[in-house]
mmCIF file of C-alpha atoms in Angstrom:
data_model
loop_
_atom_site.group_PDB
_atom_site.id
_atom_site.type_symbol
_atom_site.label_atom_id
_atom_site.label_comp_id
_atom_site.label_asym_id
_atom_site.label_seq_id
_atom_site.Cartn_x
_atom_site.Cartn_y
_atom_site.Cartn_z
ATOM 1 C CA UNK A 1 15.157 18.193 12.279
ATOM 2 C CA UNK A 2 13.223 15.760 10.567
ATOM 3 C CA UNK A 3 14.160 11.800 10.581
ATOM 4 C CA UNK A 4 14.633 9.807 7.636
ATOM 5 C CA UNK A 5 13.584 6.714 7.098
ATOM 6 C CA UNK A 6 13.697 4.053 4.481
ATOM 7 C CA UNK A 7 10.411 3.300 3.320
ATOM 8 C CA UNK A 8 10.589 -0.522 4.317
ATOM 9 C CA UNK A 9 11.263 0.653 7.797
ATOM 10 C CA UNK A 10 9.180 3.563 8.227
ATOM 11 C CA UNK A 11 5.576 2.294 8.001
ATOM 12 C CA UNK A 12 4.532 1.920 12.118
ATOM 13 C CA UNK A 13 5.862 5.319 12.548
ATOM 14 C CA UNK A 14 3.884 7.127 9.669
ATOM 15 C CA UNK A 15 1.126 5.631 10.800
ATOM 16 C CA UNK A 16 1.550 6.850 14.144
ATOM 17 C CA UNK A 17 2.342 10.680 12.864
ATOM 18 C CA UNK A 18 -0.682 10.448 10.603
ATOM 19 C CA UNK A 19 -3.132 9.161 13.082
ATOM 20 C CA UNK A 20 -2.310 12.036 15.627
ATOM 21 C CA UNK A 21 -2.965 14.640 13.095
ATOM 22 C CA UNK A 22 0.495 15.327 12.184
ATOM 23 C CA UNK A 23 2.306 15.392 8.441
ATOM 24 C CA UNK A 24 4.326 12.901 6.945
ATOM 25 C CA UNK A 25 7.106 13.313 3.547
ATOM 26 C CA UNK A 26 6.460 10.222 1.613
ATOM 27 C CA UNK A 27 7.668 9.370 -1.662
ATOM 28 C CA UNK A 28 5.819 8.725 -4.705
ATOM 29 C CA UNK A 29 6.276 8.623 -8.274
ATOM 30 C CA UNK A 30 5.969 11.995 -9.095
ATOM 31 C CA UNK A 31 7.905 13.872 -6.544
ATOM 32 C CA UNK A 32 7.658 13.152 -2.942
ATOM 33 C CA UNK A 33 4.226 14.613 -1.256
ATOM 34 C CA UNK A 34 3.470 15.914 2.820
ATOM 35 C CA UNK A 35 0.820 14.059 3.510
ATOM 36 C CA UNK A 36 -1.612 14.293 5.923
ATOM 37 C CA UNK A 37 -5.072 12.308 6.729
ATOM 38 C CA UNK A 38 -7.542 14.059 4.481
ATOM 39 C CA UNK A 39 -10.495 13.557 6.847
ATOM 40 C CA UNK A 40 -8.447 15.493 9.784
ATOM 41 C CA UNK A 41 -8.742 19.291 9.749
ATOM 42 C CA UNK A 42 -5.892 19.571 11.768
ATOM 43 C CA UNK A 43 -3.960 17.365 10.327
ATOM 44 C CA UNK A 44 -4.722 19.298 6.725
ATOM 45 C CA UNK A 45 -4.457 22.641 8.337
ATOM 46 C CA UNK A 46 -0.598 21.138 9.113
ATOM 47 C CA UNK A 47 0.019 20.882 5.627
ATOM 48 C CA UNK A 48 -0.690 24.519 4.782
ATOM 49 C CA UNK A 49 1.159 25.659 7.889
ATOM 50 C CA UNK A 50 4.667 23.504 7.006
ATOM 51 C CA UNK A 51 4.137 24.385 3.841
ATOM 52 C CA UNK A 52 3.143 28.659 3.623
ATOM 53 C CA UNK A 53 0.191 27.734 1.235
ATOM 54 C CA UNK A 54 -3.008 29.805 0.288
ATOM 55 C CA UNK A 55 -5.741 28.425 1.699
ATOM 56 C CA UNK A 56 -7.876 28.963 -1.401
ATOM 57 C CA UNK A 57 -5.295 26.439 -3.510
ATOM 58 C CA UNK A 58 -6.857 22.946 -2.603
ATOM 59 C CA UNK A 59 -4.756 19.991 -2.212
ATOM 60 C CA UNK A 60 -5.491 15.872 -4.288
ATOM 61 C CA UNK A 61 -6.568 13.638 -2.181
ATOM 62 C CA UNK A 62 -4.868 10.026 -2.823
ATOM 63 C CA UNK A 63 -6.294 6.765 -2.304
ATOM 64 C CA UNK A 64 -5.685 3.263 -2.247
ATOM 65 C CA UNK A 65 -8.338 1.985 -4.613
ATOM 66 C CA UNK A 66 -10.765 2.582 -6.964
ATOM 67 C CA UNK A 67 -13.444 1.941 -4.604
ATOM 68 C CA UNK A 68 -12.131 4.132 -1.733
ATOM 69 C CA UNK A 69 -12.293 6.806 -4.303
ATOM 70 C CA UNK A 70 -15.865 6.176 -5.350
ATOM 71 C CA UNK A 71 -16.454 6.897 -1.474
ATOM 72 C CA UNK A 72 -14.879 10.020 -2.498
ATOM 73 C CA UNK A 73 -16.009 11.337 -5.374
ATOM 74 C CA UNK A 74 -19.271 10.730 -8.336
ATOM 75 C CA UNK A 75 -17.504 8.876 -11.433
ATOM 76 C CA UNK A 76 -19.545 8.407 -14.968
ATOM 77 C CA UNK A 77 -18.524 6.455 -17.586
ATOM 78 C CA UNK A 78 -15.418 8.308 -19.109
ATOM 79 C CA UNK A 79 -13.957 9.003 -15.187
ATOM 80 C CA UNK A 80 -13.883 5.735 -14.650
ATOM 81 C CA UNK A 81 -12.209 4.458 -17.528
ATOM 82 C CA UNK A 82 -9.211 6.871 -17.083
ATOM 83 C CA UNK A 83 -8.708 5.456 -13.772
ATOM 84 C CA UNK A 84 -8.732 2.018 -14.839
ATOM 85 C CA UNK A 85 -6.147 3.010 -17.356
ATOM 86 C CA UNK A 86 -4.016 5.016 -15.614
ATOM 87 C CA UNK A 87 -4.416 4.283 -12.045
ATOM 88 C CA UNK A 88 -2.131 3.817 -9.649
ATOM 89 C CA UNK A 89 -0.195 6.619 -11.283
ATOM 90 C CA UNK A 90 0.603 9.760 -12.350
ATOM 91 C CA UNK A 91 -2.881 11.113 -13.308
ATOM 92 C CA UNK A 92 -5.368 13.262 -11.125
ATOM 93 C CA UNK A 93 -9.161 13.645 -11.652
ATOM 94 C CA UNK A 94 -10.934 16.806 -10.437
ATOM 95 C CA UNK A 95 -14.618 14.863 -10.364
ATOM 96 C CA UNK A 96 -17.784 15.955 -8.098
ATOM 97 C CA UNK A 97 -18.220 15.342 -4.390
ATOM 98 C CA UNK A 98 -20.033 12.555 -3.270
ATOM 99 C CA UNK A 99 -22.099 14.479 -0.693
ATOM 100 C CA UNK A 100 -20.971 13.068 2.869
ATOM 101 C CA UNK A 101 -17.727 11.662 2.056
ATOM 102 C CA UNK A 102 -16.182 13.031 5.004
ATOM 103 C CA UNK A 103 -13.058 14.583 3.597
ATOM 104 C CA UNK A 104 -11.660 17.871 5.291
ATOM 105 C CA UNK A 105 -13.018 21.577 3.273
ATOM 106 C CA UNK A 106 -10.102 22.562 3.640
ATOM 107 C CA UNK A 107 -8.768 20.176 0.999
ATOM 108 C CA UNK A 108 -11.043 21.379 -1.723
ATOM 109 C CA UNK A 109 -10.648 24.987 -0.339
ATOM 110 C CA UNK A 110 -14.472 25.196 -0.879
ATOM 111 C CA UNK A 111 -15.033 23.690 -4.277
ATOM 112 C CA UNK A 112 -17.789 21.377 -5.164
ATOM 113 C CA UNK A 113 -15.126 18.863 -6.748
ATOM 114 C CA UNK A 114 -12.085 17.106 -5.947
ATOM 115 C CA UNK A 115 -8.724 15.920 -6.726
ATOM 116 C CA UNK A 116 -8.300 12.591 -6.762
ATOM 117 C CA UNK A 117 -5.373 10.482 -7.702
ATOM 118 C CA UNK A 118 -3.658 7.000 -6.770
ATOM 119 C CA UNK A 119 -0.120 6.640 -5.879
ATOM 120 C CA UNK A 120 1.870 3.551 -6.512
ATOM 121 C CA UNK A 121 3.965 1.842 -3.845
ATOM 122 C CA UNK A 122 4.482 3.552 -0.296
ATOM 123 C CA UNK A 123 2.366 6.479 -0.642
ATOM 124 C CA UNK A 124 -0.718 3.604 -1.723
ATOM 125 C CA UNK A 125 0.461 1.511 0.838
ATOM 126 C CA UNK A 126 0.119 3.492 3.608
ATOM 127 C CA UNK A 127 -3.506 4.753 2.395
ATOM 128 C CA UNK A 128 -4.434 1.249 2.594
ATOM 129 C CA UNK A 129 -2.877 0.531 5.848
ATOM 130 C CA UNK A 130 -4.538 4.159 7.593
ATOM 131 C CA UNK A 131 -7.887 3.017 5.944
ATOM 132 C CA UNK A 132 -8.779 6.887 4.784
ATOM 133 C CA UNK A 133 -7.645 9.714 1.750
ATOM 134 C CA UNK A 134 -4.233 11.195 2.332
ATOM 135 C CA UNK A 135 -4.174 14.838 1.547
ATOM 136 C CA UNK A 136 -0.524 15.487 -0.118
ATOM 137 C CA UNK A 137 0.628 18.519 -2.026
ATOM 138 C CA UNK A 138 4.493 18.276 -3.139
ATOM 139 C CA UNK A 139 6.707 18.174 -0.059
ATOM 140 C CA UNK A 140 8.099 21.497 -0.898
ATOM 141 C CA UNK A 141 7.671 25.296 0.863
ATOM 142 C CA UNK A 142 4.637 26.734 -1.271
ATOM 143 C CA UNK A 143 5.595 28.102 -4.813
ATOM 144 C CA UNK A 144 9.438 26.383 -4.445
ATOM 145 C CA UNK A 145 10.963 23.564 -6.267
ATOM 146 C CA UNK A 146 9.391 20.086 -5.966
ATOM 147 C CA UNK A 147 11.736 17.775 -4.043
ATOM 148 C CA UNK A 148 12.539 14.539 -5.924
ATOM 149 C CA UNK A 149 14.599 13.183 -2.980
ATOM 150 C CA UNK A 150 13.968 12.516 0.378
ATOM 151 C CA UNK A 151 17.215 14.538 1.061
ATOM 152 C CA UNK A 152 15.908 17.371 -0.766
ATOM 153 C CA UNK A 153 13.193 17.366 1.184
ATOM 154 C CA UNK A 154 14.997 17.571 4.495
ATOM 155 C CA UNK A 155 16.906 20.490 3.127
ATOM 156 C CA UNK A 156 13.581 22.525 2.406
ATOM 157 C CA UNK A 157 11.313 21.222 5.209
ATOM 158 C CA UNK A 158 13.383 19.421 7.659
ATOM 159 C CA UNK A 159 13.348 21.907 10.263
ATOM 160 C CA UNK A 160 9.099 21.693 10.141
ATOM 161 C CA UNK A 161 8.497 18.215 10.506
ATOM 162 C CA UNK A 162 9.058 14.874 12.209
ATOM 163 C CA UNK A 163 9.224 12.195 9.445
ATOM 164 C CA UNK A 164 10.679 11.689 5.543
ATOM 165 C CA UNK A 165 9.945 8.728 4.280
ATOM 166 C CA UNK A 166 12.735 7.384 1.870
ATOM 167 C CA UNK A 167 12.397 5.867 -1.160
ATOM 168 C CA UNK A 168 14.605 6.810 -3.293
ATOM 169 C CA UNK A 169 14.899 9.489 -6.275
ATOM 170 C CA UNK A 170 11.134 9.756 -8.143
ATOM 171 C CA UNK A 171 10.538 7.854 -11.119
ATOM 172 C CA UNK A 172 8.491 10.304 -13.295
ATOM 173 C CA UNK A 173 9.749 13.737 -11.293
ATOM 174 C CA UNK A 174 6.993 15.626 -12.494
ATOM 175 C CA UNK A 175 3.589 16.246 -10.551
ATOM 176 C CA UNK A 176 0.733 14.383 -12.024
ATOM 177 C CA UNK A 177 -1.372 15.526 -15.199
ATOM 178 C CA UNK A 178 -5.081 16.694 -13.412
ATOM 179 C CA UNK A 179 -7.829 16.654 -15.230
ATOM 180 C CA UNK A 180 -11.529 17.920 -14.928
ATOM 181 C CA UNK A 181 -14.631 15.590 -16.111
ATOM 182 C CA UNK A 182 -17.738 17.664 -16.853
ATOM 183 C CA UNK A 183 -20.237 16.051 -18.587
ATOM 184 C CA UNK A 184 -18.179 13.615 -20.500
ATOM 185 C CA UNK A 185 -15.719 16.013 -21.446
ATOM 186 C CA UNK A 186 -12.277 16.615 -20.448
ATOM 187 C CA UNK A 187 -10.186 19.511 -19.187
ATOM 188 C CA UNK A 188 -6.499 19.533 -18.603
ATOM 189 C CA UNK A 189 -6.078 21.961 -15.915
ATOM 190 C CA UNK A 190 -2.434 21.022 -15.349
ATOM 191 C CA UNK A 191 -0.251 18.742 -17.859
ATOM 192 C CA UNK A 192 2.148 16.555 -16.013
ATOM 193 C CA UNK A 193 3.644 12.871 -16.084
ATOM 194 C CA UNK A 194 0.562 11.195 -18.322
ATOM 195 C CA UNK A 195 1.209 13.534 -21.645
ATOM 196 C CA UNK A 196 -2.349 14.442 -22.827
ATOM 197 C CA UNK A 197 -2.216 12.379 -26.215
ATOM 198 C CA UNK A 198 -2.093 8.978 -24.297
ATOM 199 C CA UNK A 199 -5.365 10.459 -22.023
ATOM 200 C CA UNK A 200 -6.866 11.141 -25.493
ATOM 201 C CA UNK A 201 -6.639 7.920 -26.618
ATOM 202 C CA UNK A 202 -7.838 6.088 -23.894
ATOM 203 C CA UNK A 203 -10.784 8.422 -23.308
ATOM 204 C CA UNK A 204 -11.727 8.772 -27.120
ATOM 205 C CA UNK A 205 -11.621 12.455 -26.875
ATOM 206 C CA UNK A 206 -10.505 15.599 -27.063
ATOM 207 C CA UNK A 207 -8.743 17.147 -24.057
ATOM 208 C CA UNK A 208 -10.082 20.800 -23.628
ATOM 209 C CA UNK A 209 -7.468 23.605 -22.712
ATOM 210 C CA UNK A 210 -8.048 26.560 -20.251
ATOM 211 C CA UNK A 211 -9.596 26.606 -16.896
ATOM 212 C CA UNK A 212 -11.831 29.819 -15.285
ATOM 213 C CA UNK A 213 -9.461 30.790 -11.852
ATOM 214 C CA UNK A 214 -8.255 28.067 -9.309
ATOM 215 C CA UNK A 215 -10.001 24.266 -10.126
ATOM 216 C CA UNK A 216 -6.769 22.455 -9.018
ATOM 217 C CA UNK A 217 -2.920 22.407 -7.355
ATOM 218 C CA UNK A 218 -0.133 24.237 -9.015
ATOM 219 C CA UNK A 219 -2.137 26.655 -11.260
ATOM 220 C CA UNK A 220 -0.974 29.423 -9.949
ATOM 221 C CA UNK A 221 0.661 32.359 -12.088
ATOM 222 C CA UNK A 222 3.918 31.527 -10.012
ATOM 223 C CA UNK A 223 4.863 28.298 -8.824
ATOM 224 C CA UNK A 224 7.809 25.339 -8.905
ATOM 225 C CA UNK A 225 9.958 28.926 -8.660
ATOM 226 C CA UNK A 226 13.942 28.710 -7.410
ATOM 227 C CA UNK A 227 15.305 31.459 -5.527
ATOM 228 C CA UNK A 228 16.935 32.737 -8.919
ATOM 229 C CA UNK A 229 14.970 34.546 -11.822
ATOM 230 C CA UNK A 230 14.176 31.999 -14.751
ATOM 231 C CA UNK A 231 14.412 32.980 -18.337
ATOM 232 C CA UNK A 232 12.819 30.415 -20.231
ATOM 233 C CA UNK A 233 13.334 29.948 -24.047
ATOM 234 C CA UNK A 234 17.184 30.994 -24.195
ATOM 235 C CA UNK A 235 19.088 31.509 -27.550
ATOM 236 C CA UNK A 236 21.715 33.415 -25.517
ATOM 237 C CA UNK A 237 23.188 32.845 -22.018
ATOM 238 C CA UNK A 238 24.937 35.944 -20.388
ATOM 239 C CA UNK A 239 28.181 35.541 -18.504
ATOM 240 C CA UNK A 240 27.655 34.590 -14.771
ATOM 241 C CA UNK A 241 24.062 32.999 -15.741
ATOM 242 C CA UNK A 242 23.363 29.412 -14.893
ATOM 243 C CA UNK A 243 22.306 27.142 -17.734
ATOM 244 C CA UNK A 244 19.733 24.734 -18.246
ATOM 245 C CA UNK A 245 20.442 22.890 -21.242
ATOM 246 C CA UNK A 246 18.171 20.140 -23.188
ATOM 247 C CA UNK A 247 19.480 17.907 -26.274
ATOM 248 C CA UNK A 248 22.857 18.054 -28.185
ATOM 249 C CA UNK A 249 23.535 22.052 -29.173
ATOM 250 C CA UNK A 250 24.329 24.757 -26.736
ATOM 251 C CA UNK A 251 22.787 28.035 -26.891
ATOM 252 C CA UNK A 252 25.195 31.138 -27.634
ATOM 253 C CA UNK A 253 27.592 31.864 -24.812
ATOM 254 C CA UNK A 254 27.170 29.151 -22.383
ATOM 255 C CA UNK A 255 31.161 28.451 -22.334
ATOM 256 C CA UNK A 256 30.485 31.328 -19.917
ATOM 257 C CA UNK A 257 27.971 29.943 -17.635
ATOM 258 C CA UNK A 258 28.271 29.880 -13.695
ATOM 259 C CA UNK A 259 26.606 26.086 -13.740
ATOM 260 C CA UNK A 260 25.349 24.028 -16.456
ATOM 261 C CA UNK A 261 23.165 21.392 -15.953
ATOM 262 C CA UNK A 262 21.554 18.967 -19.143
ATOM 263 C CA UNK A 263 17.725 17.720 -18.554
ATOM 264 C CA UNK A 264 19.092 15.024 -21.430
ATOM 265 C CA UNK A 265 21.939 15.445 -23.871
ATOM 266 C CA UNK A 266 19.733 13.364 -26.409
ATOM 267 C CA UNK A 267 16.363 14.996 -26.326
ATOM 268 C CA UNK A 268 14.338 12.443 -24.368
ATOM 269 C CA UNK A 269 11.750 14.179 -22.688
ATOM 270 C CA UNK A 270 11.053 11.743 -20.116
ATOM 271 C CA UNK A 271 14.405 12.141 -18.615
ATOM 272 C CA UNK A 272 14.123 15.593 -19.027
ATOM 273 C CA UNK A 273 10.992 15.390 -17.104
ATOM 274 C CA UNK A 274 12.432 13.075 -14.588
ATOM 275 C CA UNK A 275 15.330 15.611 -13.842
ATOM 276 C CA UNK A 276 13.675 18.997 -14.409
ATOM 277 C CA UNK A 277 13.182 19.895 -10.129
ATOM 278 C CA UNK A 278 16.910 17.845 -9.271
ATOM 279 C CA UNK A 279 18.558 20.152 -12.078
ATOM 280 C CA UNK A 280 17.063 23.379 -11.091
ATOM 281 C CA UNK A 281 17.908 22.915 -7.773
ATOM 282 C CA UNK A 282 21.582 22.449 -8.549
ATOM 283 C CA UNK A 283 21.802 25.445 -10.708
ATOM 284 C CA UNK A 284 19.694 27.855 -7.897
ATOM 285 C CA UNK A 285 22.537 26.605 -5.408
ATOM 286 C CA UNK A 286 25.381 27.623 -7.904
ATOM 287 C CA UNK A 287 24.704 31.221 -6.671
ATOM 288 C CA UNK A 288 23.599 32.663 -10.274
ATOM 289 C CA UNK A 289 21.179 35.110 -9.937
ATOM 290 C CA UNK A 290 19.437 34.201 -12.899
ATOM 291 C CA UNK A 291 18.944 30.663 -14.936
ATOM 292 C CA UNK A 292 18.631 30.649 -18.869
ATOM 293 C CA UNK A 293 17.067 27.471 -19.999
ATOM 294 C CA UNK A 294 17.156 26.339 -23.694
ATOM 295 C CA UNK A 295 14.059 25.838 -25.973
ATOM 296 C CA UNK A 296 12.230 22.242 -25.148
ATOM 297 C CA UNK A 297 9.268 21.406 -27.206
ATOM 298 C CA UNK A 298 5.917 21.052 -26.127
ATOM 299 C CA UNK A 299 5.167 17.775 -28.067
ATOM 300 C CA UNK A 300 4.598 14.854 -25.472
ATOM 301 C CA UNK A 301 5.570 15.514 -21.912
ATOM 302 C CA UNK A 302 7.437 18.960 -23.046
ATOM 303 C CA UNK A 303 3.953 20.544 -22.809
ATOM 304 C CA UNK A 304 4.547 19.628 -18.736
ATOM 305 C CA UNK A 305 7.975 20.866 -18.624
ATOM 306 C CA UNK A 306 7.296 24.106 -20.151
ATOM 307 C CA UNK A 307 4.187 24.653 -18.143
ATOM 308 C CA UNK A 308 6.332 24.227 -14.743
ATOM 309 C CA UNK A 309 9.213 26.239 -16.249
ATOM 310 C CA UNK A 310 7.129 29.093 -17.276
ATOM 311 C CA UNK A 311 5.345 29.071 -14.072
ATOM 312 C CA UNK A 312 9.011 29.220 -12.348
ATOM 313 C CA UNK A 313 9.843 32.378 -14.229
ATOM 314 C CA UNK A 314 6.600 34.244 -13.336
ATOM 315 C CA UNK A 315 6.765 37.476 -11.690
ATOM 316 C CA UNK A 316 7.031 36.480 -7.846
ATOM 317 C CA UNK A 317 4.544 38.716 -6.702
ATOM 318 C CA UNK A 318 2.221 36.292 -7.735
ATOM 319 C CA UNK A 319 3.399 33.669 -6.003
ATOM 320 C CA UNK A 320 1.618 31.087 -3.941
#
């Protein structure tokens, strides 16, 4: 089972687990990531083991810096400016390949771009410390729900690996907004803790919808998905169904729910956002089969939400 340590504490040993091609939970502030040394292939090919992923779904590479990611990756003008903005934080650039940058293929499952995004505390701490890219999906068996906590992490991947680094519940609790830069323009491939209107302003366009098959993590048909069905958009809850609720008023029936869980009784999104994975995680343990969840708007960081609920009530045969 795996050990948990705080994060002030845990540094020596992460570095150790990382430098012998192992995997390492670490928190960040999106939901806690299994990291591994992105130049290692068998320290990446770890990270698809632990976690039962595709190989064709690549993994973001994180760094410390702006200038370990221009080792990376080829930045022009409006790439560059979103980092500045937004970096370290919750927002992931699919850019091209600097040619010879050493990172793993199997992190960019074959693709002529990458991922690239900078964690704040631990997670960029301990890039800076191992001097190289850490490859880290969410710390999660592929297609589940994203752990928030280092103790949900345990529960889902304990048994598979040697270290969770604790620091405490997520801040933002959803996985970072990615975005593709072609030729000055911008494509959200995956809306997440950055809502797209703030990446509008600071790049002084418009953010493009729609991508052509797999350019970055979690855009899969089925993904973020509880062991229950999810029925998204709820006006009615059926007796013995758990309930997701969001804002003030109840949908129809839910004095009959198994479990009942509230992303926030007054509408804020970004608590909603913050305890979307926690929430569903609590309701798939209440031993409901299936979990209704209330309308939630897509304004703001509701466009994230609904992306990652809809995704959780996909048919599971398309899941990753």
């Amino acid at each position: 089972m795996a050990e948990i340590l705080a994060a002030g504490e845990a540094m020596e040993r992460a570095l150790a687990l990382l430098e012998g091609g192992d995997v390492v939970a670490i928190p960040t502030e999106t939901v806690y990531g299994l990291a591994a040394d992105a130049t290692n292939g068998v320290g990446v090919a770890r990270i698809f083991e632990v976690k039962g992923r595709p190989r064709f779904n690549p993994l973001i590479a994180h760094v410390a810096d702006l200038a370990m990611a221009e080792r990376i990756a080829l930045f022009d003008p409006v790439s560059k400016r979103l980092a500045q903005t937004f970096w370290p934080g919750p927002l992931t650039l699919v850019l091209p390949q600097r040619p010879g940058n050493g990172i793993h293929p199997l992190v960019t499952a074959g693709l002529d771009t990458i991922a690239l995004r900078m964690p704040k505390g631990f997670g960029g701490q301990l890039i800076a410390r191992l001097g190289r890219p850490l490859a880290a999906p969410s710390a999660n068996s592929s297609g589940r729900i994203s752990a928030t906590t280092a103790e949900a992490v345990a529960a889902d991947l304990g048994p598979r690996i040697k270290l969770v680094v604790d620091g405490g519940a997520t801040s933002v609790g959803l996985e970072s907004t990615i975005v593709k830069i072609e030729g000055g323009k911008l494509r959200l491939l995956r809306p997440g803790g950055i809502a797209a209107e703030e990446i509008e302003a600071a790049a002084g366009v418009t953010l493009l919808r729609g991508a052509a098959g797999i350019e970055a993590p979690g855009m899969l048909a089925s993904h973020y998905a509880p062991g229950a069905s999810v029925r998204v958009n709820a006006a009615k809850v059926a007796k013995g169904e758990a309930l997701l609720a969001f804002g003030p008023r109840r949908a129809e029936g839910w004095q009959g729910a198994a479990a009942l869980r509230n992303l926030s009784e007054t509408g804020d999104l970004r608590e909603a956002a913050a305890n979307l994975f926690a929430h569903m995680q609590d309701l798939d343990r209440s031993g409901a089969k299936t979990i209704a969840v209330e309308p939630i708007p897509y304004d703001g960081l509701g466009e994230a939400i609904n992306d990652r609920l809809s995704r959780a009530a996909a048919p599971r045969d398309k899941i990753d």
